mmCIF file of C-alpha atoms in Angstrom:
data_model
loop_
_atom_site.group_PDB
_atom_site.id
_atom_site.type_symbol
_atom_site.label_atom_id
_atom_site.label_comp_id
_atom_site.label_asym_id
_atom_site.label_seq_id
_atom_site.Cartn_x
_atom_site.Cartn_y
_atom_site.Cartn_z
ATOM 1 C CA UNK A 1 124.094 89.020 103.192
ATOM 2 C CA UNK A 2 121.399 87.137 101.098
ATOM 3 C CA UNK A 3 119.141 88.792 98.137
ATOM 4 C CA UNK A 4 115.726 88.333 98.635
ATOM 5 C CA UNK A 5 117.263 90.594 102.566
ATOM 6 C CA UNK A 6 119.031 93.077 100.442
ATOM 7 C CA UNK A 7 115.779 93.222 97.867
ATOM 8 C CA UNK A 8 113.456 93.291 101.047
ATOM 9 C CA UNK A 9 115.569 96.114 102.480
ATOM 10 C CA UNK A 10 116.453 98.198 99.397
ATOM 11 C CA UNK A 11 113.173 97.796 97.586
ATOM 12 C CA UNK A 12 111.857 101.537 98.546
ATOM 13 C CA UNK A 13 115.062 103.388 97.742
ATOM 14 C CA UNK A 14 115.911 101.439 94.976
ATOM 15 C CA UNK A 15 111.658 102.224 93.723
ATOM 16 C CA UNK A 16 112.595 106.090 94.186
ATOM 17 C CA UNK A 17 116.122 106.011 91.956
ATOM 18 C CA UNK A 18 113.703 103.623 89.073
ATOM 19 C CA UNK A 19 110.729 106.312 89.504
ATOM 20 C CA UNK A 20 113.178 109.730 89.378
ATOM 21 C CA UNK A 21 114.536 108.331 86.094
ATOM 22 C CA UNK A 22 111.304 106.851 84.356
ATOM 23 C CA UNK A 23 108.183 108.888 84.056
ATOM 24 C CA UNK A 24 105.317 106.129 84.675
ATOM 25 C CA UNK A 25 105.240 104.821 87.469
ATOM 26 C CA UNK A 26 104.700 101.603 86.225
ATOM 27 C CA UNK A 27 108.002 101.839 83.634
ATOM 28 C CA UNK A 28 109.881 102.991 87.514
ATOM 29 C CA UNK A 29 108.329 99.263 88.886
ATOM 30 C CA UNK A 30 109.623 97.433 85.998
ATOM 31 C CA UNK A 31 113.333 98.993 85.205
ATOM 32 C CA UNK A 32 113.732 97.746 88.389
ATOM 33 C CA UNK A 33 112.485 94.262 87.896
ATOM 34 C CA UNK A 34 114.486 93.671 85.426
ATOM 35 C CA UNK A 35 117.422 96.025 87.126
ATOM 36 C CA UNK A 36 117.405 93.548 90.285
ATOM 37 C CA UNK A 37 116.687 89.944 87.269
ATOM 38 C CA UNK A 38 119.834 91.799 86.043
ATOM 39 C CA UNK A 39 121.750 92.107 89.777
ATOM 40 C CA UNK A 40 120.517 88.499 90.727
ATOM 41 C CA UNK A 41 121.875 86.893 87.971
ATOM 42 C CA UNK A 42 125.319 88.505 88.649
ATOM 43 C CA UNK A 43 125.122 88.190 92.812
ATOM 44 C CA UNK A 44 127.377 85.514 93.767
ATOM 45 C CA UNK A 45 130.160 87.281 90.836
ATOM 46 C CA UNK A 46 130.052 90.827 93.545
ATOM 47 C CA UNK A 47 132.275 89.916 96.169
ATOM 48 C CA UNK A 48 132.221 92.816 98.075
ATOM 49 C CA UNK A 49 128.966 93.053 99.236
ATOM 50 C CA UNK A 50 129.483 97.212 100.188
ATOM 51 C CA UNK A 51 129.755 97.485 96.502
ATOM 52 C CA UNK A 52 126.088 96.299 95.434
ATOM 53 C CA UNK A 53 124.108 99.357 95.784
ATOM 54 C CA UNK A 54 126.220 100.992 93.179
ATOM 55 C CA UNK A 55 126.044 98.331 91.334
ATOM 56 C CA UNK A 56 121.856 98.398 91.413
ATOM 57 C CA UNK A 57 121.895 101.930 90.751
ATOM 58 C CA UNK A 58 124.730 101.466 87.867
ATOM 59 C CA UNK A 59 122.358 99.102 85.845
ATOM 60 C CA UNK A 60 119.171 101.167 86.790
ATOM 61 C CA UNK A 61 121.016 103.686 84.376
ATOM 62 C CA UNK A 62 122.157 101.452 82.182
ATOM 63 C CA UNK A 63 119.219 99.562 81.433
ATOM 64 C CA UNK A 64 117.522 102.591 81.020
ATOM 65 C CA UNK A 65 119.391 104.679 78.433
ATOM 66 C CA UNK A 66 119.502 101.331 76.560
ATOM 67 C CA UNK A 67 115.263 101.432 77.188
ATOM 68 C CA UNK A 68 116.063 105.184 75.272
ATOM 69 C CA UNK A 69 118.027 104.400 72.480
ATOM 70 C CA UNK A 70 115.925 101.174 72.026
ATOM 71 C CA UNK A 71 112.502 103.228 71.879
ATOM 72 C CA UNK A 72 111.187 105.723 68.895
ATOM 73 C CA UNK A 73 110.515 109.085 69.940
ATOM 74 C CA UNK A 74 106.734 109.999 70.289
ATOM 75 C CA UNK A 75 106.999 112.486 72.944
ATOM 76 C CA UNK A 76 107.928 115.452 71.728
ATOM 77 C CA UNK A 77 109.708 118.308 73.488
ATOM 78 C CA UNK A 78 107.787 121.878 73.435
ATOM 79 C CA UNK A 79 108.935 125.554 73.636
ATOM 80 C CA UNK A 80 105.655 126.400 76.520
ATOM 81 C CA UNK A 81 106.384 125.180 79.621
ATOM 82 C CA UNK A 82 102.826 124.625 80.810
ATOM 83 C CA UNK A 83 101.671 127.536 83.332
ATOM 84 C CA UNK A 84 102.431 126.523 87.137
ATOM 85 C CA UNK A 85 100.686 128.202 90.133
ATOM 86 C CA UNK A 86 103.059 130.461 92.302
ATOM 87 C CA UNK A 87 104.375 128.350 95.413
ATOM 88 C CA UNK A 88 102.676 128.335 98.090
ATOM 89 C CA UNK A 89 101.819 127.255 101.858
ATOM 90 C CA UNK A 90 98.775 124.583 98.998
ATOM 91 C CA UNK A 91 100.095 120.578 99.169
ATOM 92 C CA UNK A 92 98.391 121.268 95.502
ATOM 93 C CA UNK A 93 100.122 123.780 93.844
ATOM 94 C CA UNK A 94 103.304 122.009 95.354
ATOM 95 C CA UNK A 95 102.527 119.100 93.532
ATOM 96 C CA UNK A 96 101.931 121.041 90.740
ATOM 97 C CA UNK A 97 105.465 123.029 90.737
ATOM 98 C CA UNK A 98 107.329 118.779 91.494
ATOM 99 C CA UNK A 99 105.487 117.968 88.367
ATOM 100 C CA UNK A 100 107.066 120.559 86.281
ATOM 101 C CA UNK A 101 110.582 119.608 87.799
ATOM 102 C CA UNK A 102 110.003 116.948 86.684
ATOM 103 C CA UNK A 103 109.039 117.343 82.818
ATOM 104 C CA UNK A 104 111.421 119.979 82.764
ATOM 105 C CA UNK A 105 114.447 116.945 84.160
ATOM 106 C CA UNK A 106 113.080 114.346 81.800
ATOM 107 C CA UNK A 107 113.476 116.532 78.940
ATOM 108 C CA UNK A 108 117.689 116.568 78.978
ATOM 109 C CA UNK A 109 119.179 114.537 77.408
ATOM 110 C CA UNK A 110 119.323 110.849 79.008
ATOM 111 C CA UNK A 111 122.798 111.506 81.057
ATOM 112 C CA UNK A 112 122.485 114.699 81.855
ATOM 113 C CA UNK A 113 119.049 113.703 83.187
ATOM 114 C CA UNK A 114 120.461 110.352 85.347
ATOM 115 C CA UNK A 115 123.353 112.177 86.550
ATOM 116 C CA UNK A 116 121.280 115.416 87.936
ATOM 117 C CA UNK A 117 119.049 112.495 89.370
ATOM 118 C CA UNK A 118 121.269 110.927 91.501
ATOM 119 C CA UNK A 119 123.663 114.144 91.919
ATOM 120 C CA UNK A 120 119.568 116.219 94.093
ATOM 121 C CA UNK A 121 117.531 113.646 94.467
ATOM 122 C CA UNK A 122 119.864 110.541 95.331
ATOM 123 C CA UNK A 123 121.674 113.396 97.031
ATOM 124 C CA UNK A 124 125.078 111.118 96.019
ATOM 125 C CA UNK A 125 128.210 113.615 95.762
ATOM 126 C CA UNK A 126 129.705 114.489 92.588
ATOM 127 C CA UNK A 127 132.781 111.385 93.137
ATOM 128 C CA UNK A 128 129.077 108.975 94.300
ATOM 129 C CA UNK A 129 127.667 110.656 91.039
ATOM 130 C CA UNK A 130 130.852 110.195 88.596
ATOM 131 C CA UNK A 131 131.395 106.126 89.948
ATOM 132 C CA UNK A 132 127.822 105.082 89.100
ATOM 133 C CA UNK A 133 128.178 106.703 85.883
ATOM 134 C CA UNK A 134 131.246 105.576 84.851
ATOM 135 C CA UNK A 135 133.159 108.887 84.146
ATOM 136 C CA UNK A 136 134.459 111.922 85.687
ATOM 137 C CA UNK A 137 134.318 113.812 88.263
ATOM 138 C CA UNK A 138 134.810 117.223 86.339
ATOM 139 C CA UNK A 139 132.273 115.777 83.366
ATOM 140 C CA UNK A 140 130.098 115.733 86.262
ATOM 141 C CA UNK A 141 130.424 118.568 87.448
ATOM 142 C CA UNK A 142 130.193 119.998 83.626
ATOM 143 C CA UNK A 143 127.058 117.912 83.059
ATOM 144 C CA UNK A 144 125.438 118.377 85.978
ATOM 145 C CA UNK A 145 125.885 122.823 85.397
ATOM 146 C CA UNK A 146 124.464 122.868 81.825
ATOM 147 C CA UNK A 147 122.155 120.655 82.707
ATOM 148 C CA UNK A 148 121.512 122.865 85.740
ATOM 149 C CA UNK A 149 121.752 125.681 83.655
ATOM 150 C CA UNK A 150 119.044 124.434 80.749
ATOM 151 C CA UNK A 151 116.586 123.663 83.452
ATOM 152 C CA UNK A 152 117.041 127.598 84.814
ATOM 153 C CA UNK A 153 116.347 128.601 80.833
ATOM 154 C CA UNK A 154 113.315 127.047 81.040
ATOM 155 C CA UNK A 155 111.849 127.164 83.865
ATOM 156 C CA UNK A 156 112.439 131.516 83.429
ATOM 157 C CA UNK A 157 110.323 131.576 80.840
ATOM 158 C CA UNK A 158 107.013 130.780 82.875
ATOM 159 C CA UNK A 159 106.014 133.943 84.189
ATOM 160 C CA UNK A 160 107.458 135.290 87.951
ATOM 161 C CA UNK A 161 110.123 132.761 87.681
ATOM 162 C CA UNK A 162 112.683 135.267 89.121
ATOM 163 C CA UNK A 163 110.622 137.175 91.895
ATOM 164 C CA UNK A 164 109.854 133.206 92.790
ATOM 165 C CA UNK A 165 113.552 131.899 92.627
ATOM 166 C CA UNK A 166 116.238 135.374 92.581
ATOM 167 C CA UNK A 167 117.495 134.183 88.877
ATOM 168 C CA UNK A 168 118.177 136.216 86.501
ATOM 169 C CA UNK A 169 116.169 135.371 82.977
ATOM 170 C CA UNK A 170 119.134 137.083 81.011
ATOM 171 C CA UNK A 171 122.029 134.957 82.148
ATOM 172 C CA UNK A 172 119.858 132.185 79.430
#
């Protein structure tokens, strides 16, 4: 398989992964471009072409982590979540709820954020997530569990959360 064929076939999926890792769509495109550049440089060294997908995802996560480490903090977490209307059939309301969830996911530490994205948005198994992250399945399980607990607690600050999700605020 040629590199250009791979990029043409997999770019939409890889862009979705990049968008899951960064809050700004333009930054996601830059992240993907950087990851593809790094992949192109290593293309001839990758013997098993079936492993390319995992390699590119790993490059995306590593590149994003490096960006986080280099960047100064210019965003500050807040104790209050924006008020989100109750989900309903209205597309605008559902989009607002998705936006609120992404903001909550983005407040997670970079490693937990990457694991949640790979596990639930990319629909990878725990083993696949562990492989991409270069860690053990147990580490993925515990990190994702802590991340989900934090997301539940954060979401529990919003009035009506228990009614919408059935989760208990006392679990926080």
